PDB file of C-alpha atoms in Angstrom:
ATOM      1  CA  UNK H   1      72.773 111.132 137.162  1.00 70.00           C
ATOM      2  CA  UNK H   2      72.761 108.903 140.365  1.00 90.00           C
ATOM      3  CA  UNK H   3      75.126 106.705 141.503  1.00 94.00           C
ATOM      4  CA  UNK H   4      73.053 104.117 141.582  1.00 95.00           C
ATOM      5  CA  UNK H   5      72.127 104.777 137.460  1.00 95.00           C
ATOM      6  CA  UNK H   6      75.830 105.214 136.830  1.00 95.00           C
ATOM      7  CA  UNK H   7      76.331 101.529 138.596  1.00 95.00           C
ATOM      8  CA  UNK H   8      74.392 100.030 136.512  1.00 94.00           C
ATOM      9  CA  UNK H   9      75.113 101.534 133.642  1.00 94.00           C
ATOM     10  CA  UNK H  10      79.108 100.261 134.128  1.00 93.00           C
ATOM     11  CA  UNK H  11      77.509  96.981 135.085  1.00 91.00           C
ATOM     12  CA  UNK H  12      75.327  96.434 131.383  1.00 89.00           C
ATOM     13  CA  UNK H  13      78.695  97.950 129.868  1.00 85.00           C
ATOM     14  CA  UNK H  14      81.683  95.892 131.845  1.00 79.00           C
ATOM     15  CA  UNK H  15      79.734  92.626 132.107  1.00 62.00           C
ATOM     16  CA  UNK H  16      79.813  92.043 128.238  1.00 55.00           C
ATOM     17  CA  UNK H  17      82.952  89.307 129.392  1.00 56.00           C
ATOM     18  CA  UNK H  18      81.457  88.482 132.941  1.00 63.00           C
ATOM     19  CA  UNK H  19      78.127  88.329 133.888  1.00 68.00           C
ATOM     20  CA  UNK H  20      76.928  89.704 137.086  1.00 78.00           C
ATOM     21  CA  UNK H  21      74.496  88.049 139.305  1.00 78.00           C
ATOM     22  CA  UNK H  22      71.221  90.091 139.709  1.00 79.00           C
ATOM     23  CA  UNK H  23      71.150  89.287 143.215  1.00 90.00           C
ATOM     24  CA  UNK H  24      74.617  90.604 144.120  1.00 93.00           C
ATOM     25  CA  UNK H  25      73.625  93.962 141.486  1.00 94.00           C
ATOM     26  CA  UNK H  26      70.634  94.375 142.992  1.00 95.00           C
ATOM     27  CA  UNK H  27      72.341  94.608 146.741  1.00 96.00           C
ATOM     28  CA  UNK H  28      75.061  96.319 145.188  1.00 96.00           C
ATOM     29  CA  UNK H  29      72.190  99.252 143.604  1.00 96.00           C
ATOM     30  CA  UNK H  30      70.387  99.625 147.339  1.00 97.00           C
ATOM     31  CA  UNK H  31      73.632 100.274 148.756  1.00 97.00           C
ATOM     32  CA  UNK H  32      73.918 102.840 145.667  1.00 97.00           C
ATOM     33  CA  UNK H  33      70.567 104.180 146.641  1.00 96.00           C
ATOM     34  CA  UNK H  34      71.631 105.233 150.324  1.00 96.00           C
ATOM     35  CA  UNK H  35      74.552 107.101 149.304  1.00 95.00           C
ATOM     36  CA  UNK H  36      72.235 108.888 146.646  1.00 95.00           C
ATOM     37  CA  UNK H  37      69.569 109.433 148.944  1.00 94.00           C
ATOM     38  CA  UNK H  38      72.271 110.620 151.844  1.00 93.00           C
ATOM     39  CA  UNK H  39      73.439 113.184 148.832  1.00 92.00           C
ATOM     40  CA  UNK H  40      69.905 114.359 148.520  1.00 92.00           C
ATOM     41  CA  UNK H  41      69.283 115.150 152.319  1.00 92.00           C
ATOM     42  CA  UNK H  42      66.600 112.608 152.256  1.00 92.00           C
ATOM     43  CA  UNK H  43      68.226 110.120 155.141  1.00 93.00           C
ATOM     44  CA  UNK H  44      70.626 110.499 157.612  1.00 94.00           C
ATOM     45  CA  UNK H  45      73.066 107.924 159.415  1.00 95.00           C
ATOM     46  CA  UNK H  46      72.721 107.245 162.649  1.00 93.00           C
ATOM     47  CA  UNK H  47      75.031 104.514 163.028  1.00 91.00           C
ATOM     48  CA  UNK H  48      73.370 101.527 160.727  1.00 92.00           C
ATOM     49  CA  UNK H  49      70.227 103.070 161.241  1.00 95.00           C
ATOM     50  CA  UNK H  50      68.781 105.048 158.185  1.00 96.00           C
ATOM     51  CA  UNK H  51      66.632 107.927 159.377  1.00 94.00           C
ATOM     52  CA  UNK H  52      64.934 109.660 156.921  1.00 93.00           C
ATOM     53  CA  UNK H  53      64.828 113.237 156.523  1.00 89.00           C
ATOM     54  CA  UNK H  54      62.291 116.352 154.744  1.00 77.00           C
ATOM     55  CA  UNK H  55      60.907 114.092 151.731  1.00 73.00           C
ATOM     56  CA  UNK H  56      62.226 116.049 148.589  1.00 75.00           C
ATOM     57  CA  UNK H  57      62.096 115.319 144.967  1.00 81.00           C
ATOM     58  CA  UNK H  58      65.319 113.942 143.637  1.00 83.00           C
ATOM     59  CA  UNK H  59      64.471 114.124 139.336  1.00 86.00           C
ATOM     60  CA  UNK H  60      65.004 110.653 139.036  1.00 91.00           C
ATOM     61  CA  UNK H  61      61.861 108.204 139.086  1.00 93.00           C
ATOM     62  CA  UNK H  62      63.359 105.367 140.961  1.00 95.00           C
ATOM     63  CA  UNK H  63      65.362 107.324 143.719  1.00 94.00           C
ATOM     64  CA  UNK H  64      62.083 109.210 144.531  1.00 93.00           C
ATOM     65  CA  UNK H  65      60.686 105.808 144.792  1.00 93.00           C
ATOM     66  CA  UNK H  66      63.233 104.911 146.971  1.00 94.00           C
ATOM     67  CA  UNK H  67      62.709 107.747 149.518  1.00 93.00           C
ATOM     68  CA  UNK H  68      59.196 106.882 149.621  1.00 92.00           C
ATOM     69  CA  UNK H  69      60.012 103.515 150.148  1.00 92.00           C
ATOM     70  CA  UNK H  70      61.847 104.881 153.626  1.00 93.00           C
ATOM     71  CA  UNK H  71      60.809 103.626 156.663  1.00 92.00           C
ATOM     72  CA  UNK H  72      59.497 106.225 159.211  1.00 91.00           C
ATOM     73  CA  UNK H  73      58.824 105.083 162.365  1.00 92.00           C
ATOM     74  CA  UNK H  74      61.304 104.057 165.208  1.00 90.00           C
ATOM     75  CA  UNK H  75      63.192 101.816 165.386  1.00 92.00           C
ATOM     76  CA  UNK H  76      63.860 102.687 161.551  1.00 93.00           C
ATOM     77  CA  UNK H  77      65.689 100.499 159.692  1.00 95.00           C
ATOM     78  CA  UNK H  78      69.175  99.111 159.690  1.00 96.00           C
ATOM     79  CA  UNK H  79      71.469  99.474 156.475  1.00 96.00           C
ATOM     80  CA  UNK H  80      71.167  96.110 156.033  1.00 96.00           C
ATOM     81  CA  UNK H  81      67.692  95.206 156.129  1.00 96.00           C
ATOM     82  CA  UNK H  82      67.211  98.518 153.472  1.00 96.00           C
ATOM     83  CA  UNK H  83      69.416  96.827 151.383  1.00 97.00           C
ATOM     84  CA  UNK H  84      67.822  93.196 151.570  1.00 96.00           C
ATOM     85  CA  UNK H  85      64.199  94.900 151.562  1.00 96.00           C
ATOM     86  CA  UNK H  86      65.200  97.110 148.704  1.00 96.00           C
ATOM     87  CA  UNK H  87      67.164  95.046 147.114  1.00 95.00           C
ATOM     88  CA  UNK H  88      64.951  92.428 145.826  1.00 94.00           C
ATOM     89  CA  UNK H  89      64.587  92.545 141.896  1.00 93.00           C
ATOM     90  CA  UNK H  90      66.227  95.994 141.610  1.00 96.00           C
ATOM     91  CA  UNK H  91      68.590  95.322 138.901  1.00 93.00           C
ATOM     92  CA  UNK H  92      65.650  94.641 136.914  1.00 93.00           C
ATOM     93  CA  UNK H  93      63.905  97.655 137.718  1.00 95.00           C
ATOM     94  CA  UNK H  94      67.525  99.624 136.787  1.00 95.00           C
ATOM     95  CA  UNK H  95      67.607  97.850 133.197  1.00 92.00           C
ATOM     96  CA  UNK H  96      64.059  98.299 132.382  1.00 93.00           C
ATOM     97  CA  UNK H  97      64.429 101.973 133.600  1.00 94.00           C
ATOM     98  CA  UNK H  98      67.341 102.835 131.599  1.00 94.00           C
ATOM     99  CA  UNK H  99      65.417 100.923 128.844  1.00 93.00           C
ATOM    100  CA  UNK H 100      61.968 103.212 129.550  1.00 92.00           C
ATOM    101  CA  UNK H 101      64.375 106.118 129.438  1.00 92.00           C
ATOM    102  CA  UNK H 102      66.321 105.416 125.810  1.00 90.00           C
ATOM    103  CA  UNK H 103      69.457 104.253 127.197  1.00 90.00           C
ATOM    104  CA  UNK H 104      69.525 100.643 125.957  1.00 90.00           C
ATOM    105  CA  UNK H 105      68.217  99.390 123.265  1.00 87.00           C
ATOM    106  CA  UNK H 106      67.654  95.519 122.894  1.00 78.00           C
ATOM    107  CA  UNK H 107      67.980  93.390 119.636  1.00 67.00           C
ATOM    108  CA  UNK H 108      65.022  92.255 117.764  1.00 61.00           C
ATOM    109  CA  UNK H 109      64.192  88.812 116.705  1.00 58.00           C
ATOM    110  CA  UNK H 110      64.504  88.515 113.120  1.00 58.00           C
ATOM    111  CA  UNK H 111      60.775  86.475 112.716  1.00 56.00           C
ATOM    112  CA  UNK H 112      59.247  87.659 116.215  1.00 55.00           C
ATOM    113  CA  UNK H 113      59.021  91.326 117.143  1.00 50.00           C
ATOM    114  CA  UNK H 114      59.469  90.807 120.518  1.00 53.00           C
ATOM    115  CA  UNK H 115      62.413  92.386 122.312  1.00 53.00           C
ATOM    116  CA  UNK H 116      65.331  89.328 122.953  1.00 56.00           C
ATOM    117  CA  UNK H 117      68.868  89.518 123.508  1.00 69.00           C
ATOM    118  CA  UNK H 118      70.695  91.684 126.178  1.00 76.00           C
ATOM    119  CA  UNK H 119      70.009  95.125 126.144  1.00 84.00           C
ATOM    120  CA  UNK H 120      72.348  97.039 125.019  1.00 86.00           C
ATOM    121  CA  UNK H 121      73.597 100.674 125.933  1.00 89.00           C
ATOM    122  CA  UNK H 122      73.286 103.187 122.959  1.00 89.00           C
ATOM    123  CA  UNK H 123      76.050 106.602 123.584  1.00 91.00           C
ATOM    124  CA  UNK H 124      74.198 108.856 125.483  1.00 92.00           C
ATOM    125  CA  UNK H 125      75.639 111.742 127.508  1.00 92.00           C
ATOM    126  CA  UNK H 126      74.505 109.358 130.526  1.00 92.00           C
ATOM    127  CA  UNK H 127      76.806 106.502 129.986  1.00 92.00           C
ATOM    128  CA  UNK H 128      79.952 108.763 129.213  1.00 94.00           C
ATOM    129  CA  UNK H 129      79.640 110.283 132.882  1.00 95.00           C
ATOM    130  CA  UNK H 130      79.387 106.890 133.804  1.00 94.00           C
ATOM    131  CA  UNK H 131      82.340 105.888 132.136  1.00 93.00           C
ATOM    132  CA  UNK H 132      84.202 108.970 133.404  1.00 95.00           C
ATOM    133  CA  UNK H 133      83.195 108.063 136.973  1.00 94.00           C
ATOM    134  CA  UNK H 134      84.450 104.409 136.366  1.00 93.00           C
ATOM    135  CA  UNK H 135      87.982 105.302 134.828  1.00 92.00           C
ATOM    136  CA  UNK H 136      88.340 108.206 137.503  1.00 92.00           C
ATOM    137  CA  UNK H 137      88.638 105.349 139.386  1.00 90.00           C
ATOM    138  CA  UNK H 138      85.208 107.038 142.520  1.00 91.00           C
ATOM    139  CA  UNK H 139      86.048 105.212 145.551  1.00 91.00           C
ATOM    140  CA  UNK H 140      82.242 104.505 146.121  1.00 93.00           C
ATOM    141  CA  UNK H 141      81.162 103.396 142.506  1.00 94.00           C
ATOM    142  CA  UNK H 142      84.400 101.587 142.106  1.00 93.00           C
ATOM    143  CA  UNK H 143      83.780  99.706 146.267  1.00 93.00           C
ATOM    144  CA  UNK H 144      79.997  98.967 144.879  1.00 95.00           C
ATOM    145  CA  UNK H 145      81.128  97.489 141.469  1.00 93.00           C
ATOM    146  CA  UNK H 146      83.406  95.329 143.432  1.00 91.00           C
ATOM    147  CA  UNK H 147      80.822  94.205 146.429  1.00 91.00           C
ATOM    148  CA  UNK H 148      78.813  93.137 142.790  1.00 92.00           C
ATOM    149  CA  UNK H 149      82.079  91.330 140.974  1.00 89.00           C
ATOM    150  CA  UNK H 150      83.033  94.135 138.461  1.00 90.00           C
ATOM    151  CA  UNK H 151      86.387  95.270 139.313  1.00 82.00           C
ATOM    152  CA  UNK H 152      88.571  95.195 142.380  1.00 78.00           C
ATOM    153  CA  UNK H 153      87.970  96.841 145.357  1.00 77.00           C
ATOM    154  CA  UNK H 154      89.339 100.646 145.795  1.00 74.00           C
ATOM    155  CA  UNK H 155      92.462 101.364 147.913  1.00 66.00           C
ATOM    156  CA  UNK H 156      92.187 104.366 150.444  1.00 69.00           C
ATOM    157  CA  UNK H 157      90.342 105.095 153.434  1.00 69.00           C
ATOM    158  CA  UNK H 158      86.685 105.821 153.375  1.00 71.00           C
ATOM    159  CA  UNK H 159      84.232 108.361 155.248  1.00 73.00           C
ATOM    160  CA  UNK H 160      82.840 106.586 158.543  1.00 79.00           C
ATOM    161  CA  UNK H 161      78.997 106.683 156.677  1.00 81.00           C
ATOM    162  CA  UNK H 162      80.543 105.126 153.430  1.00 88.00           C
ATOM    163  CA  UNK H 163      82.420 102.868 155.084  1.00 88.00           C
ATOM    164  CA  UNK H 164      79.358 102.008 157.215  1.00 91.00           C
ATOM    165  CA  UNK H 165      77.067 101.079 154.002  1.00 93.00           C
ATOM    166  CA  UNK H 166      79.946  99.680 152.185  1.00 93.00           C
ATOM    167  CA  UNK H 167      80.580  97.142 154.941  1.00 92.00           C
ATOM    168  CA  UNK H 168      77.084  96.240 154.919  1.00 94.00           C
ATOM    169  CA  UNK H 169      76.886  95.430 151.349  1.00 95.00           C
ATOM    170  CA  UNK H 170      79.791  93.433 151.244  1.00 92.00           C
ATOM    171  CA  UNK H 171      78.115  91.248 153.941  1.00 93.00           C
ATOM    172  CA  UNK H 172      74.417  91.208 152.323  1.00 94.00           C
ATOM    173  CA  UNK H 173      76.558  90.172 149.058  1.00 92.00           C
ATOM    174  CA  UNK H 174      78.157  87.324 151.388  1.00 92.00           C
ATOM    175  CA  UNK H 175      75.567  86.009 152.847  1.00 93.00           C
ATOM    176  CA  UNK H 176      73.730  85.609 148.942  1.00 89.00           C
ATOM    177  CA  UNK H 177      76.727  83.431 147.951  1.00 88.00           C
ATOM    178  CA  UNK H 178      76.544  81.446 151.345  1.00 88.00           C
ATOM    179  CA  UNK H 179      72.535  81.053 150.635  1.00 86.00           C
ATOM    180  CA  UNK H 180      73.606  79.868 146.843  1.00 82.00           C
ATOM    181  CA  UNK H 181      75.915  77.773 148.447  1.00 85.00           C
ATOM    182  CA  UNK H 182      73.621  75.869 150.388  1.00 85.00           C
ATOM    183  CA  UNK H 183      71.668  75.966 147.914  1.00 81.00           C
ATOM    184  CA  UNK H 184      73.491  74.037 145.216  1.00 77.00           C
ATOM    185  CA  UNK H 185      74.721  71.388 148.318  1.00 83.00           C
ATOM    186  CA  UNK H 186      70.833  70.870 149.352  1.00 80.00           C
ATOM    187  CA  UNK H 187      70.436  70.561 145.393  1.00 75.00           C
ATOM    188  CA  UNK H 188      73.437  68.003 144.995  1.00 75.00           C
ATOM    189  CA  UNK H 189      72.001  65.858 147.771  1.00 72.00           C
ATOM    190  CA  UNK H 190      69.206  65.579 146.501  1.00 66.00           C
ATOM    191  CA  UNK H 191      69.993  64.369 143.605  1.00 66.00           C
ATOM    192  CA  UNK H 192      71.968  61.704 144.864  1.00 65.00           C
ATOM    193  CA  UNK H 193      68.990  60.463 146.803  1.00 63.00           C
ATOM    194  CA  UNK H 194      67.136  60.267 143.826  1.00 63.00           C
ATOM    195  CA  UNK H 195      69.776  58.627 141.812  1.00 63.00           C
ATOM    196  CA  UNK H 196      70.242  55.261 144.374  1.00 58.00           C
ATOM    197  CA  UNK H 197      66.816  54.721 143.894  1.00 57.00           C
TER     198      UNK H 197
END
């Protein structure tokens, strides 16, 4: 398993009492993605630049997807435009994955056949390394969860390249709450204009 599976696998199974925003997840699973992808040999750090390496197959459909997805020309790409680039709608892509694969199940309507509810993980070997991972307390699933709002952030000191992606997600997660933000001001105001006439 990946980190980035693992992640959201503790994120469909902790968020039963707090939801997670998709955006912050999704962040939160590109930043996942790096560190899996750095396992794999496929990228190197070269300060926040990702440079990617020999393409080779990792066994998991969306991480293979991911080093494709690798840009390879210079400048390359910072960490944080990966994870913004990446990022969009990849929590999704996670739960309909783990879905695909037989990890989740969802609950049937009881009139219309069509899939509703939240999905739902079923015991699989998959989600008990997960949950291993997560009460081992792994500095970098543990710092993700937390850049997403699952859990609190892990004491210790961290590698120079973790610390390097970790730092970026924590911003790209920041700067989503100061765009929702804005947002919901912009949204205020203009319902106030609409309400005096």
């Amino acid at each position: 398993m990946t980190t980035a599976r693992d992640l959201a696998i503790v994120a469909l199974d902790v968020t039963a009492a707090k939801p997670v925003g998709q955006g912050d997840l999704s962040l939160a699973l590109a930043g996942a993605e790096v560190f899996d992808l750095l396992d794999a040999h496929a990228l190197v750090l070269d300060g926040d630049r990702i440079l990617p390496s020999a393409p080779s197959p990792t066994g998991d459909r969306l991480l293979d997807e991911a080093a494709e997805t690798l840009v390879r020309q210079e400048p390359y790409e910072s960490v944080e435009d990966w994870l913004w680039r990446r990022g969009r709608g990849l929590s999704s892509a996670y739960v309909d994955d783990l879905e695909r694969t037989g990890l989740t199940t969802r609950q049937r309507g009881r009139r219309i056949t069509l899939r509703t509810g939240r999905p739902e993980l079923v015991d699989s070997a998959a989600r008990r390394q997960a949950e291993e991972r997560w009460a081992a307390g792994e500095p970098v699933l543990v710092a993700l969860a937390a850049a997403a709002g699952i859990g609190d952030e892990p004491a210790g000191e961290l590698a120079d390249e973790t610390a390097t992606v970790l730092a970026a997600v924590g911003d790209a997660v920041m700067e989503l709450e100061a765009v929702r933000q804005r947002k919901a001001i912009e949204d205020a105001a203009f319902d106030n204009v609409w309400r005096g006439y």
